[in-house]
Coordinates of C-alpha atoms and ligand atoms in Angstrom, one line a residue:
Chain A
X1 CA -52.0 33.7 27.8
X2 CA -48.8 35.7 28.1
X3 CA -47.7 37.8 25.0
X4 CA -44.1 36.9 23.8
X5 CA -41.5 39.2 25.0
X6 CA -38.5 40.8 23.3
X7 CA -35.7 41.3 25.9
X8 CA -33.4 38.4 25.2
X9 CA -34.4 38.4 21.6
X10 CA -33.9 41.7 19.8
X11 CA -37.2 43.5 18.8
X12 CA -35.6 44.1 15.5
X13 CA -33.7 40.8 14.7
X14 CA -30.0 41.5 14.2
X15 CA -30.0 45.4 14.8
X16 CA -26.9 47.4 13.9
X17 CA -24.7 48.5 16.8
X18 CA -26.2 52.1 16.5
X19 CA -29.8 50.8 16.9
X20 CA -28.7 48.5 19.8
X21 CA -27.1 51.5 21.5
X22 CA -30.1 53.9 20.8
X23 CA -32.3 51.7 22.8
X24 CA -30.0 51.1 25.7
X25 CA -27.5 48.6 24.5
X26 CA -24.4 48.5 26.7
X27 CA -25.9 50.5 29.4
X28 CA -25.6 47.5 31.7
X29 CA -21.9 48.5 31.9
X30 CA -22.8 51.6 34.1
X31 CA -24.6 49.4 36.6
X32 CA -21.8 46.8 36.4
X33 CA -19.0 49.0 37.2
X34 CA -20.8 50.6 40.1
X35 CA -20.8 47.4 41.8
X36 CA -17.8 45.4 43.3
X37 CA -17.2 42.0 41.5
X38 CA -18.6 40.3 44.7
X39 CA -21.8 42.4 44.4
X40 CA -22.3 41.3 40.9
X41 CA -21.9 37.6 41.9
X42 CA -24.3 38.2 44.8
X43 CA -26.9 39.8 42.6
X44 CA -26.8 36.9 40.1
X45 CA -27.1 34.6 43.0
X46 CA -30.0 36.4 44.4
X47 CA -31.8 36.7 41.1
X48 CA -32.1 32.8 41.1
X49 CA -30.9 32.7 37.5
X50 CA -30.3 29.1 36.6
X51 CA -28.1 27.9 33.8
X52 CA -30.1 27.8 30.4
X53 CA -27.9 25.0 28.8
X54 CA -29.8 22.1 30.2
X55 CA -28.7 21.4 33.8
X56 CA -30.3 24.4 35.3
X57 CA -27.5 25.0 37.7
X58 CA -27.6 28.3 39.7
X59 CA -25.4 30.7 37.8
X60 CA -24.4 32.9 40.7
X61 CA -23.3 29.8 42.7
X62 CA -21.2 28.6 39.7
X63 CA -19.5 32.0 39.4
X64 CA -18.8 32.0 43.2
X65 CA -16.7 28.8 42.9
X66 CA -14.1 30.8 41.0
X67 CA -11.2 31.4 43.4
X68 CA -10.4 35.0 43.8
X69 CA -6.7 34.6 43.5
X70 CA -5.2 32.3 40.8
X71 CA -1.8 31.6 39.5
X72 CA -3.1 31.1 36.1
X73 CA -5.5 33.3 34.0
X74 CA -9.1 32.9 34.5
X75 CA -11.5 32.4 31.5
X76 CA -15.0 33.0 30.6
X77 CA -16.3 30.4 28.1
X78 CA -19.6 30.7 26.3
X79 CA -21.2 27.3 25.3
X80 CA -22.7 28.0 21.9
X81 CA -22.5 24.4 20.7
X82 CA -26.2 24.1 20.6
X83 CA -26.7 20.5 19.4
X84 CA -29.3 18.9 21.6
X85 CA -32.0 17.8 19.1
X86 CA -35.0 20.2 19.2
X87 CA -32.9 23.1 20.6
X88 CA -32.5 26.3 18.4
X89 CA -32.9 29.1 20.8
X90 CA -29.2 30.2 21.2
X91 CA -28.9 30.7 17.5
X92 CA -31.5 33.4 17.7
X93 CA -29.1 35.3 20.1
X94 CA -25.9 34.6 18.2
X95 CA -27.3 35.7 14.9
X96 CA -30.0 38.1 16.2
X97 CA -28.7 39.7 19.3
X98 CA -24.9 39.1 19.7
X99 CA -24.0 42.3 21.6
X100 CA -26.3 41.2 24.4
X101 CA -24.2 38.1 24.7
X102 CA -20.9 40.2 24.7
X103 CA -22.5 42.4 27.4
X104 CA -23.1 39.3 29.6
X105 CA -19.7 37.8 29.1
X106 CA -18.0 41.1 30.2
X107 CA -20.2 41.1 33.2
X108 CA -19.0 37.5 34.1
X109 CA -15.3 38.5 33.4
X110 CA -15.7 41.5 35.8
X111 CA -17.4 39.4 38.4
X112 CA -14.8 36.5 38.4
X113 CA -11.7 38.6 37.5
X114 CA -11.0 37.3 34.1
X115 CA -9.9 39.3 31.0
X116 CA -10.4 36.8 28.3
X117 CA -13.5 35.1 27.0
X118 CA -14.2 32.6 24.2
X119 CA -17.4 31.9 22.4
X120 CA -17.3 28.2 21.3
X121 CA -19.9 28.0 18.5
X122 CA -20.8 24.8 16.6
X123 CA -19.2 24.7 13.2
X124 CA -22.5 24.4 11.4
X125 CA -23.6 27.9 12.7
X126 CA -21.6 29.7 10.0
X127 CA -24.0 32.7 9.9
X128 CA -23.8 33.1 13.7
X129 CA -20.2 32.7 13.7
X130 CA -19.7 35.5 11.1
X131 CA -22.1 37.8 13.0
X132 CA -20.5 37.2 16.4
X133 CA -17.1 38.0 14.9
X134 CA -18.4 41.1 13.4
X135 CA -20.2 42.2 16.7
X136 CA -16.8 41.6 18.6
X137 CA -15.1 43.8 16.1
X138 CA -17.8 46.5 16.5
X139 CA -17.7 46.3 20.3
X140 CA -13.8 46.6 20.3
X141 CA -13.9 49.6 18.0
X142 CA -16.4 51.5 20.4
X143 CA -14.4 50.4 23.5
X144 CA -17.1 48.0 24.7
X145 CA -14.4 45.3 24.6
X146 CA -10.7 45.8 24.9
X147 CA -8.0 47.2 27.0
X148 CA -10.1 49.8 28.9
X149 CA -13.8 49.3 29.1
X150 CA -15.3 52.3 30.8
X151 CA -11.7 53.1 31.8
X152 CA -12.0 50.3 34.4
X153 CA -11.6 46.9 33.0
X154 CA -9.9 44.8 30.3
X155 CA -11.7 42.0 28.4
X156 CA -11.6 40.5 25.1
X157 CA -13.4 37.8 23.3
X158 CA -12.2 35.2 20.7
X159 CA -15.0 33.5 18.6
X160 CA -14.0 29.9 18.0
X161 CA -15.7 27.4 15.7
X162 CA -16.3 23.8 16.5
X163 CA -16.3 21.2 13.7
X164 CA -19.3 18.9 14.2
X165 CA -19.7 17.0 17.4
X166 CA -22.6 17.0 19.8
X167 CA -20.4 15.8 22.7
X168 CA -18.6 19.2 22.5
X169 CA -21.6 20.8 24.1
X170 CA -20.6 18.9 27.3
X171 CA -18.5 21.5 29.1
X172 CA -15.3 19.6 29.7
X173 CA -15.3 18.1 26.1
X174 CA -15.9 21.7 24.9
X175 CA -12.7 22.7 26.8
X176 CA -10.7 19.9 25.3
X177 CA -12.0 20.9 21.9
X178 CA -11.1 24.4 22.5
X179 CA -7.5 23.2 23.2
X180 CA -7.5 21.6 19.9
X181 CA -8.1 18.0 21.1
X182 CA -10.7 15.5 20.3
X183 CA -13.8 16.6 22.3
X184 CA -13.9 13.9 25.0
X185 CA -15.2 14.7 28.5
X186 CA -12.6 15.1 31.2
X187 CA -12.7 13.4 34.6
X188 CA -14.3 15.8 37.3
X189 CA -13.0 16.8 39.7
X190 CA -11.1 19.0 39.1
X191 CA -14.3 21.1 37.9
X192 CA -13.6 23.8 35.4
X193 CA -14.1 26.4 38.2
X194 CA -10.8 25.2 39.6
X195 CA -9.0 23.8 36.6
X196 CA -10.7 24.5 33.2
X197 CA -9.4 26.1 30.0
X198 CA -5.5 26.1 29.8
X199 CA -5.9 24.7 33.4
X200 CA -7.1 28.2 34.6
X201 CA -10.3 28.6 36.6
X202 CA -13.1 28.7 34.1
X203 CA -16.8 29.5 34.0
X204 CA -18.7 27.8 31.2
X205 CA -22.2 29.0 30.7
X206 CA -24.7 28.9 27.9
X207 CA -25.4 31.7 25.6
X208 CA -28.8 32.5 27.0
X209 CA -27.4 32.4 30.5
X210 CA -24.8 35.1 29.7
X211 CA -27.5 37.1 27.8
X212 CA -29.8 37.1 30.9
X213 CA -27.3 39.0 33.0
X214 CA -27.3 42.5 31.3
X215 CA -31.1 42.4 31.5
X216 CA -30.8 41.8 35.3
X217 CA -28.2 44.5 35.9
X218 CA -30.2 47.1 33.9
X219 CA -33.8 46.3 35.1
X220 CA -32.9 45.2 38.6
X221 CA -33.9 42.2 40.8
X222 CA -37.5 43.2 41.3
X223 CA -38.1 43.2 37.5
X224 CA -36.3 39.9 37.1
X225 CA -38.2 38.2 39.9
X226 CA -41.6 39.6 38.5
X227 CA -41.3 36.8 35.9
X228 CA -42.0 33.2 37.2
X229 CA -41.9 31.9 40.8
X230 CA -39.2 31.2 43.3
X231 CA -36.3 29.1 41.9
X232 CA -37.8 29.5 38.5
X233 CA -37.4 33.3 37.8
X234 CA -36.9 35.3 34.6
X235 CA -37.8 35.6 31.0
X236 CA -36.8 32.6 29.2
X237 CA -36.4 31.3 25.5
X238 CA -38.5 28.3 24.5
X239 CA -38.0 26.5 21.2
X240 CA -40.9 24.6 20.0
X241 CA -40.9 22.2 16.9
X242 CA -42.6 19.2 15.5
X243 CA -46.3 18.8 14.9
X244 CA -47.4 22.4 15.7
X245 CA -48.6 25.0 13.2
X246 CA -46.4 27.9 14.6
X247 CA -42.9 26.4 15.4
X248 CA -40.3 28.8 16.5
X249 CA -38.5 30.6 19.3
X250 CA -40.6 32.4 21.9
X251 CA -39.5 34.5 24.7
X252 CA -41.8 34.1 27.6
X253 CA -41.9 34.6 31.4
X254 CA -41.2 31.4 33.2
X255 CA -44.2 29.6 34.5
X256 CA -46.8 30.2 31.7
X257 CA -49.2 27.3 31.0
X258 CA -47.6 24.5 29.1
X259 CA -50.7 23.8 27.4
X260 CA -51.4 27.2 26.3
X261 CA -47.9 27.4 25.0
X262 CA -48.5 24.5 22.6
X263 CA -52.2 25.2 21.7
X264 CA -52.2 29.0 21.7
X265 CA -48.7 30.5 21.3
X266 CA -47.5 27.7 18.9
X267 CA -50.7 27.5 17.1
X268 CA -51.7 23.9 18.2
X269 CA -51.5 20.7 16.2
X270 CA -52.2 20.4 12.4
X271 CA -55.9 19.9 11.7
X272 CA -57.3 16.7 12.5
X273 CA -54.4 15.4 14.6
X274 CA -54.3 14.5 18.2
X275 CA -51.4 14.9 20.7
X276 CA -49.5 11.8 21.5
X277 CA -46.5 12.9 23.6
X278 CA -44.3 15.9 24.1
X279 CA -40.5 16.0 24.6
X280 CA -40.3 19.1 26.9
X281 CA -36.5 19.9 27.2
X282 CA -34.6 18.5 24.4
X283 CA -34.3 14.8 23.2
X284 CA -32.5 13.7 26.3
X285 CA -35.6 14.4 28.5
X286 CA -38.4 12.1 29.4
X287 CA -41.6 12.0 27.5
X288 CA -44.7 13.8 28.9
X289 CA -48.1 12.5 27.9
X290 CA -51.1 14.7 26.9
X291 CA -52.6 14.4 30.5
X292 CA -49.4 15.6 32.0
X293 CA -49.0 19.0 30.3
X294 CA -51.6 21.0 32.3
X295 CA -48.8 22.5 34.4
X296 CA -46.7 25.7 34.5
X297 CA -43.8 25.7 32.1
X298 CA -40.7 25.9 34.4
X299 CA -37.9 23.8 35.9
X300 CA -39.6 22.7 39.0
X301 CA -43.1 21.9 37.5
X302 CA -41.6 19.8 34.7
X303 CA -39.4 17.9 37.1
X304 CA -42.4 17.3 39.3
X305 CA -44.1 15.8 36.3
X306 CA -41.1 13.4 35.9
X307 CA -39.0 15.1 33.3
X308 CA -36.9 18.1 32.9
X309 CA -36.9 21.5 31.3
X310 CA -33.5 20.8 30.0
X311 CA -32.7 23.1 27.1
X312 CA -36.3 24.2 27.0
X313 CA -36.7 22.6 23.5
X314 CA -40.1 21.2 23.1
X315 CA -40.8 18.7 20.5
X316 CA -44.7 18.0 19.9
X317 CA -45.4 14.5 18.6
X318 CA -48.9 13.9 17.2
X319 CA -50.6 10.6 16.3
X320 CA -49.1 10.4 12.9
X321 CA -45.9 9.3 14.5
X322 CA -44.7 5.8 15.2
X323 CA -43.0 5.8 18.6
X324 CA -40.7 2.9 17.7
X325 CA -39.3 4.9 14.9
X326 CA -39.1 8.0 17.1
X327 CA -37.0 6.1 19.5
X328 CA -35.0 4.5 16.6
X329 CA -34.1 7.9 15.2
X330 CA -32.8 9.4 18.5
X331 CA -30.9 6.2 19.1
X332 CA -29.1 6.6 15.9
X333 CA -28.3 10.1 17.0
X334 CA -26.7 9.3 20.4
X335 CA -24.9 6.2 18.9
X336 CA -23.5 8.5 16.2
X337 CA -22.5 11.1 18.7
X338 CA -21.0 8.8 21.4
X339 CA -17.4 9.9 21.7
X340 CA -16.3 6.3 22.4
X341 CA -14.5 6.7 25.5
X342 CA -16.6 4.4 27.7
X343 CA -18.0 0.8 26.8
X344 CA -21.6 1.1 28.0
X345 CA -22.2 4.1 25.8
X346 CA -20.2 3.0 22.8
X347 CA -21.2 -0.6 22.7
X348 CA -24.5 -0.5 24.5
X349 CA -25.9 2.2 22.1
X350 CA -24.5 0.2 19.1
X351 CA -26.4 -2.8 20.3
X352 CA -29.7 -0.9 20.9
X353 CA -29.4 0.6 17.5
X354 CA -29.1 -2.8 16.0
X355 CA -32.2 -4.0 17.8
X356 CA -34.2 -1.0 16.5
X357 CA -33.1 -1.8 12.9
X358 CA -34.4 -5.3 13.5
X359 CA -37.6 -4.1 14.8
X360 CA -37.8 -1.7 11.8
X361 CA -37.4 -4.2 9.1
X362 CA -39.9 -6.7 10.9
X363 CA -37.3 -9.1 12.3
X364 CA -37.9 -8.1 15.9
X365 CA -38.4 -10.8 18.6
X366 CA -40.6 -10.7 21.7
X367 CA -37.5 -10.8 23.8
X368 CA -36.3 -7.6 22.3
X369 CA -38.5 -5.5 24.6
X370 CA -37.1 -6.8 27.8
X371 CA -33.6 -6.7 26.3
X372 CA -34.0 -3.0 25.4
X373 CA -35.1 -2.3 28.9
X374 CA -32.2 -4.3 30.4
X375 CA -29.7 -2.5 28.1
X376 CA -31.1 0.8 29.3
X377 CA -30.7 -0.2 32.9
X378 CA -27.0 -1.2 32.3
X379 CA -26.3 2.3 30.8
X380 CA -27.9 4.6 33.3
X381 CA -25.4 5.8 35.8
X382 CA -22.6 3.7 34.4
X383 CA -21.0 6.0 32.0
X384 CA -18.4 8.7 32.0
X385 CA -20.7 11.6 31.0
X386 CA -24.4 12.2 30.7
X387 CA -24.7 11.7 27.0
X388 CA -25.6 8.1 27.4
X389 CA -28.0 8.7 30.2
X390 CA -29.6 11.1 27.8
X391 CA -30.2 8.4 25.2
X392 CA -32.2 6.2 27.7
X393 CA -35.5 8.1 28.3
X394 CA -36.9 7.9 24.8
X395 CA -36.2 4.2 24.6
X396 CA -37.4 3.5 28.1
X397 CA -40.5 5.9 27.8
X398 CA -41.7 4.7 24.4
X399 CA -41.7 1.1 25.7
X400 CA -43.4 1.9 28.9
X401 CA -46.2 4.1 27.3
X402 CA -46.4 2.7 23.8
X403 CA -45.5 -0.8 24.3
X404 CA -48.3 -2.0 21.9
X405 CA -46.5 -0.4 19.0
X406 CA -43.4 -2.3 19.8
X407 CA -45.5 -5.5 19.9
X408 CA -47.1 -4.6 16.6
X409 CA -43.7 -4.1 15.0
X410 CA -42.7 -7.6 16.4
X411 CA -45.9 -9.2 15.0
X412 CA -44.9 -7.8 11.7
X413 CA -47.8 -5.4 11.7
X414 CA -45.6 -2.5 11.8
X415 CA -46.6 0.9 10.9
X416 CA -46.2 2.2 7.3
X417 CA -43.8 4.7 8.5
X418 CA -40.3 3.8 7.3
X419 CA -37.7 6.1 8.1
Chain B
X1 CA 12.6 15.6 7.3
X2 CA 10.9 18.6 6.0
X3 CA 7.8 17.8 4.0
X4 CA 7.5 20.3 1.0
X5 CA 4.9 23.0 1.1
X6 CA 1.5 22.4 -0.3
X7 CA 0.0 25.6 1.0
X8 CA 0.0 29.1 -0.5
X9 CA 1.8 32.0 1.1
X10 CA -1.6 33.4 2.1
X11 CA -2.8 30.1 3.8
X12 CA 0.4 29.8 5.7
X13 CA 0.1 33.3 6.8
X14 CA -3.4 32.8 8.0
X15 CA -2.5 29.7 10.1
X16 CA 0.3 31.5 11.7
X17 CA -2.0 34.4 12.5
X18 CA -4.5 32.0 14.0
X19 CA -1.6 30.5 16.0
X20 CA -0.8 33.8 17.4
X21 CA -4.4 34.4 18.7
X22 CA -4.3 31.7 21.4
X23 CA -2.1 30.9 24.5
X24 CA -1.2 27.5 23.2
X25 CA -0.7 26.7 19.5
X26 CA -2.9 23.6 19.4
X27 CA -6.0 25.7 20.1
X28 CA -5.5 27.0 16.6
X29 CA -5.7 23.5 15.2
X30 CA -9.5 23.2 14.5
X31 CA -9.6 26.9 13.0
X32 CA -6.6 26.0 10.9
X33 CA -8.2 22.8 9.6
X34 CA -11.3 24.7 8.7
X35 CA -9.2 27.2 6.8
X36 CA -7.2 24.5 4.9
X37 CA -10.5 22.8 4.0
X38 CA -12.1 26.0 2.8
X39 CA -9.2 26.3 0.3
X40 CA -8.6 22.7 -0.6
X41 CA -11.9 21.0 -0.2
X42 CA -10.6 18.3 2.0
X43 CA -7.7 17.3 4.4
X44 CA -5.0 15.4 2.7
X45 CA -2.1 13.8 4.7
X46 CA 0.2 16.3 3.3
X47 CA -2.0 19.2 4.4
X48 CA -2.2 17.8 7.9
X49 CA 1.5 17.4 8.1
X50 CA 2.0 21.1 7.0
X51 CA -0.5 22.2 9.7
X52 CA 1.4 20.3 12.3
X53 CA 4.7 21.9 11.1
X54 CA 3.3 25.5 11.2
X55 CA 1.6 25.0 14.5
X56 CA 4.7 23.2 15.9
X57 CA 2.7 20.3 17.2
X58 CA 3.1 16.4 16.6
X59 CA 1.4 15.3 13.3
X60 CA -0.2 12.6 15.4
X61 CA -2.2 15.4 17.2
X62 CA -3.4 16.8 13.9
X63 CA -4.5 13.4 12.9
X64 CA -6.3 12.6 16.2
X65 CA -8.2 15.8 16.2
X66 CA -8.7 16.0 12.4
X67 CA -10.4 12.6 12.4
X68 CA -12.7 13.2 15.2
X69 CA -15.1 15.8 13.8
X70 CA -17.7 15.2 11.3
X71 CA -17.2 18.4 9.4
X72 CA -13.6 17.5 8.4
X73 CA -13.4 15.5 5.2
X74 CA -10.5 13.2 4.4
X75 CA -11.6 12.2 0.9
X76 CA -12.4 14.6 -1.9
X77 CA -15.9 15.9 -1.6
X78 CA -18.2 17.7 -4.2
X79 CA -18.3 21.3 -4.8
X80 CA -21.6 21.3 -3.0
X81 CA -22.0 19.3 0.2
X82 CA -25.8 18.7 0.5
X83 CA -26.3 18.0 4.1
X84 CA -29.9 16.7 4.9
X85 CA -30.9 16.6 8.6
X86 CA -32.0 13.2 9.6
X87 CA -32.8 13.9 13.2
X88 CA -36.2 13.8 15.0
X89 CA -38.1 16.9 13.9
X90 CA -36.7 16.9 10.3
X91 CA -37.7 13.3 10.0
X92 CA -41.2 13.8 11.4
X93 CA -41.7 16.4 8.6
X94 CA -40.1 14.6 5.7
X95 CA -36.3 15.0 6.0
X96 CA -35.4 11.2 5.5
X97 CA -37.6 11.2 2.4
X98 CA -35.7 14.1 1.1
X99 CA -32.5 12.1 1.6
X100 CA -34.0 9.0 -0.3
X101 CA -35.3 11.5 -3.0
X102 CA -31.8 12.8 -3.6
X103 CA -30.1 9.5 -3.5
X104 CA -32.4 8.4 -6.3
X105 CA -32.0 11.6 -8.1
X106 CA -28.2 11.9 -8.0
X107 CA -27.7 8.2 -8.3
X108 CA -25.5 8.0 -5.2
X109 CA -25.8 6.9 -1.7
X110 CA -25.4 8.8 1.6
X111 CA -21.8 9.9 2.0
X112 CA -21.1 9.5 -1.7
X113 CA -20.1 12.1 -4.4
X114 CA -21.4 12.4 -7.9
X115 CA -19.0 11.5 -10.7
X116 CA -19.0 15.0 -11.9
X117 CA -17.7 16.2 -8.6
X118 CA -20.6 18.6 -8.0
X119 CA -22.5 17.1 -5.1
X120 CA -21.7 15.2 -2.1
X121 CA -24.7 13.8 -0.1
X122 CA -24.6 13.7 3.6
X123 CA -27.2 12.7 6.1
X124 CA -26.5 14.9 9.2
X125 CA -27.6 15.2 12.8
X126 CA -29.7 18.1 14.2
X127 CA -28.6 21.3 12.6
X128 CA -30.3 23.4 15.3
X129 CA -33.1 24.9 13.2
X130 CA -36.0 22.6 13.8
X131 CA -38.6 25.4 13.5
X132 CA -37.7 25.4 9.9
X133 CA -37.8 21.6 9.3
X134 CA -37.0 19.8 7.1
X135 CA -33.7 21.6 7.0
X136 CA -31.0 21.1 4.3
X137 CA -27.6 22.8 4.7
X138 CA -25.6 23.3 1.4
X139 CA -22.1 24.1 2.2
X140 CA -22.5 26.9 4.8
X141 CA -26.0 27.9 3.9
X142 CA -29.2 26.8 5.6
X143 CA -32.3 26.1 3.6
X144 CA -35.6 25.9 5.5
X145 CA -39.0 24.2 4.9
X146 CA -37.5 22.2 2.1
X147 CA -39.6 20.2 -0.2
X148 CA -38.6 17.8 -3.0
X149 CA -39.6 20.5 -5.5
X150 CA -37.5 23.1 -3.7
X151 CA -34.6 20.9 -3.6
X152 CA -34.8 20.1 -7.3
X153 CA -34.9 23.8 -8.1
X154 CA -32.1 24.6 -5.8
X155 CA -29.8 21.7 -7.2
X156 CA -30.5 22.7 -10.8
X157 CA -29.6 26.3 -10.1
X158 CA -26.4 25.2 -8.5
X159 CA -25.7 23.0 -11.4
X160 CA -26.3 25.7 -14.0
X161 CA -24.3 28.2 -11.9
X162 CA -21.4 25.7 -11.7
X163 CA -21.3 25.5 -15.6
X164 CA -21.0 29.1 -16.1
Ligands
FMN501 C1 -23.9 15.6 25.9 C2 -24.1 17.0 26.5 C3 -24.3 18.1 25.4 C4 -24.5 19.3 26.0 N1 -24.7 20.3 25.1 C5 -24.8 21.7 25.5 C6 -25.0 22.6 24.5 O1 -25.1 22.4 23.3 N2 -25.0 23.9 25.0 C7 -25.0 24.2 26.3 O2 -25.1 25.3 26.7 N3 -24.9 23.2 27.3 C8 -24.8 21.9 26.8 N4 -24.7 21.0 27.8 C9 -24.5 21.4 29.2 C10 -23.1 21.7 29.6 O3 -22.3 20.6 29.9 C11 -23.0 22.8 30.7 O4 -23.9 22.3 31.8 C12 -23.5 24.1 30.4 O5 -22.8 24.7 29.3 C13 -23.4 25.0 31.6 O6 -23.9 26.3 31.3 P1 -25.3 26.8 32.1 O7 -24.9 26.6 33.4 O8 -25.3 28.3 31.7 O9 -26.4 26.1 31.5 C14 -24.5 19.5 27.4 C15 -24.2 18.5 28.3 C16 -24.0 17.2 27.8 C17 -23.8 16.2 28.8
SF4_502 S1 -20.9 8.4 27.9 FE1 -20.5 8.3 25.8 S2 -20.1 10.4 25.1 FE2 -19.9 10.3 27.4 S3 -17.8 9.9 27.7 FE3 -18.7 7.9 27.5 S4 -18.5 7.3 25.4 FE4 -18.2 9.4 25.5

């Protein structure tokens, strides 16, 4: 079993700037400014760092899409909207290690030729917002942000609060929200790298993605690649919650045993309970069954098992849970968060939610099961953004693997578990 | 037609300062609405008009954006907004029972405000703190591993604090 690490996470949660500096904080700037911007992009590409927000897109490649010359200013945007149910890892950096995020955003700014960054933080994270605002001020006062960083480069950051909308985590909805609009996804192309914030070329990355970059700069490629396996490198944050005795955020090398993570690191299930299913990467990812978790915890292994590492938010579900109610709760969430732009999402999820309410109150019909599957079918691939696609796995998977629970609900022998 | 000012000098100045931070004025809209709500509790039509005026954007833009986000209130809300997470991990560990408990205890339904104007009860989506489930956010503060007993204590201390 691997011991949890403290590199993305601060060893002393929320250190003062002095303490941060004393153990090498902001030292990545020396490495950064020794390199040309292109060398920085190349290093990030070679490291294999993949976006930590959910899609796992190679970060270096994303940065390389930014045109060198641009009429409009370029922007660096940090996605700190963290709203995928089960996900609470970025909050640890925002509240507990914000200077690392700042360092990473400066590195991105230098690499792509941008002088302005924004941290878009979900409105509910008020403590994280205050901490980031303060950290930006501290960094400015010491010249780690501002007109002349190391005498070489100008970069500043504005911390911007959202106001409650999961869809604003989708990167183009986030940009609209940052421009003061309703948060609704934009038509792509143009992609943000070409036309993003204020129509300038824009990189949008997750909090943890940016925070990984200074570690890479300071410790080098060999260090970075000593964690995990090809295409799955690096230290990584994993958030685990649900029916485990030690829920929390753990920093671990990619590729540790998924089973050990649940049963050892996170303390295993409460006494007397047995594992029913695991959601491995946030509520939008497919269920894994107990027999499927004897695998390494990384992007490719989980994809091979038929799901996705997503935002690395693991929800452990034991035998005390009714899977029909589990799917109902998440359906309510996706329906509530649908931005309303397209019909399959807006109407489809509303319809599915009604079916679940019917099942819950013992009014379900045998035809509801095929109807749910059919509705799922009509949603997947037919919506404007991936929000609605993310609503489908829990519905589909609970029907496929736990059909008898649906049938019990329909037969009026529903579980005692009312939610 | 110029609507008359409903904001204090300070609030107006703060909003203008927010406006100056961004390349386009409308980017300051959500931060401005947060500021207004902090001071006034909720967003009245007059307040939204004044925000439009200060930012120099059409009032309809303020309406469109202001009504999209769940954190903005358009009716008066209680001094304490008790936000109970009803999403998956919290529900697995009792979150929805906490909500029913509060509905009973406060004699109001999800979304309503007590007649003394102290508490508004809101079932909310994932607050991003699932390791501390069940989670309740009261105004800006998170409360973790909440039980009925802990909630009762919390509410009575808020109630007595409010009387003082
Ligand atoms: C509905 C929806 C919600 C999302 N929420 C988040 C989020 O809260 N945080 C995040 O970093 N990415 C989120 N994403 C992914 C972003 O669109 C985007 O891929 C990500 O910010 C890119 O950063 P990365 O490459 O560093 O992962 C979401 C995507 C969708 C479709
Ligand atoms: S899929 Fe849903 S959230 Fe995405 S654009 Fe369509 S309505 Fe909006």
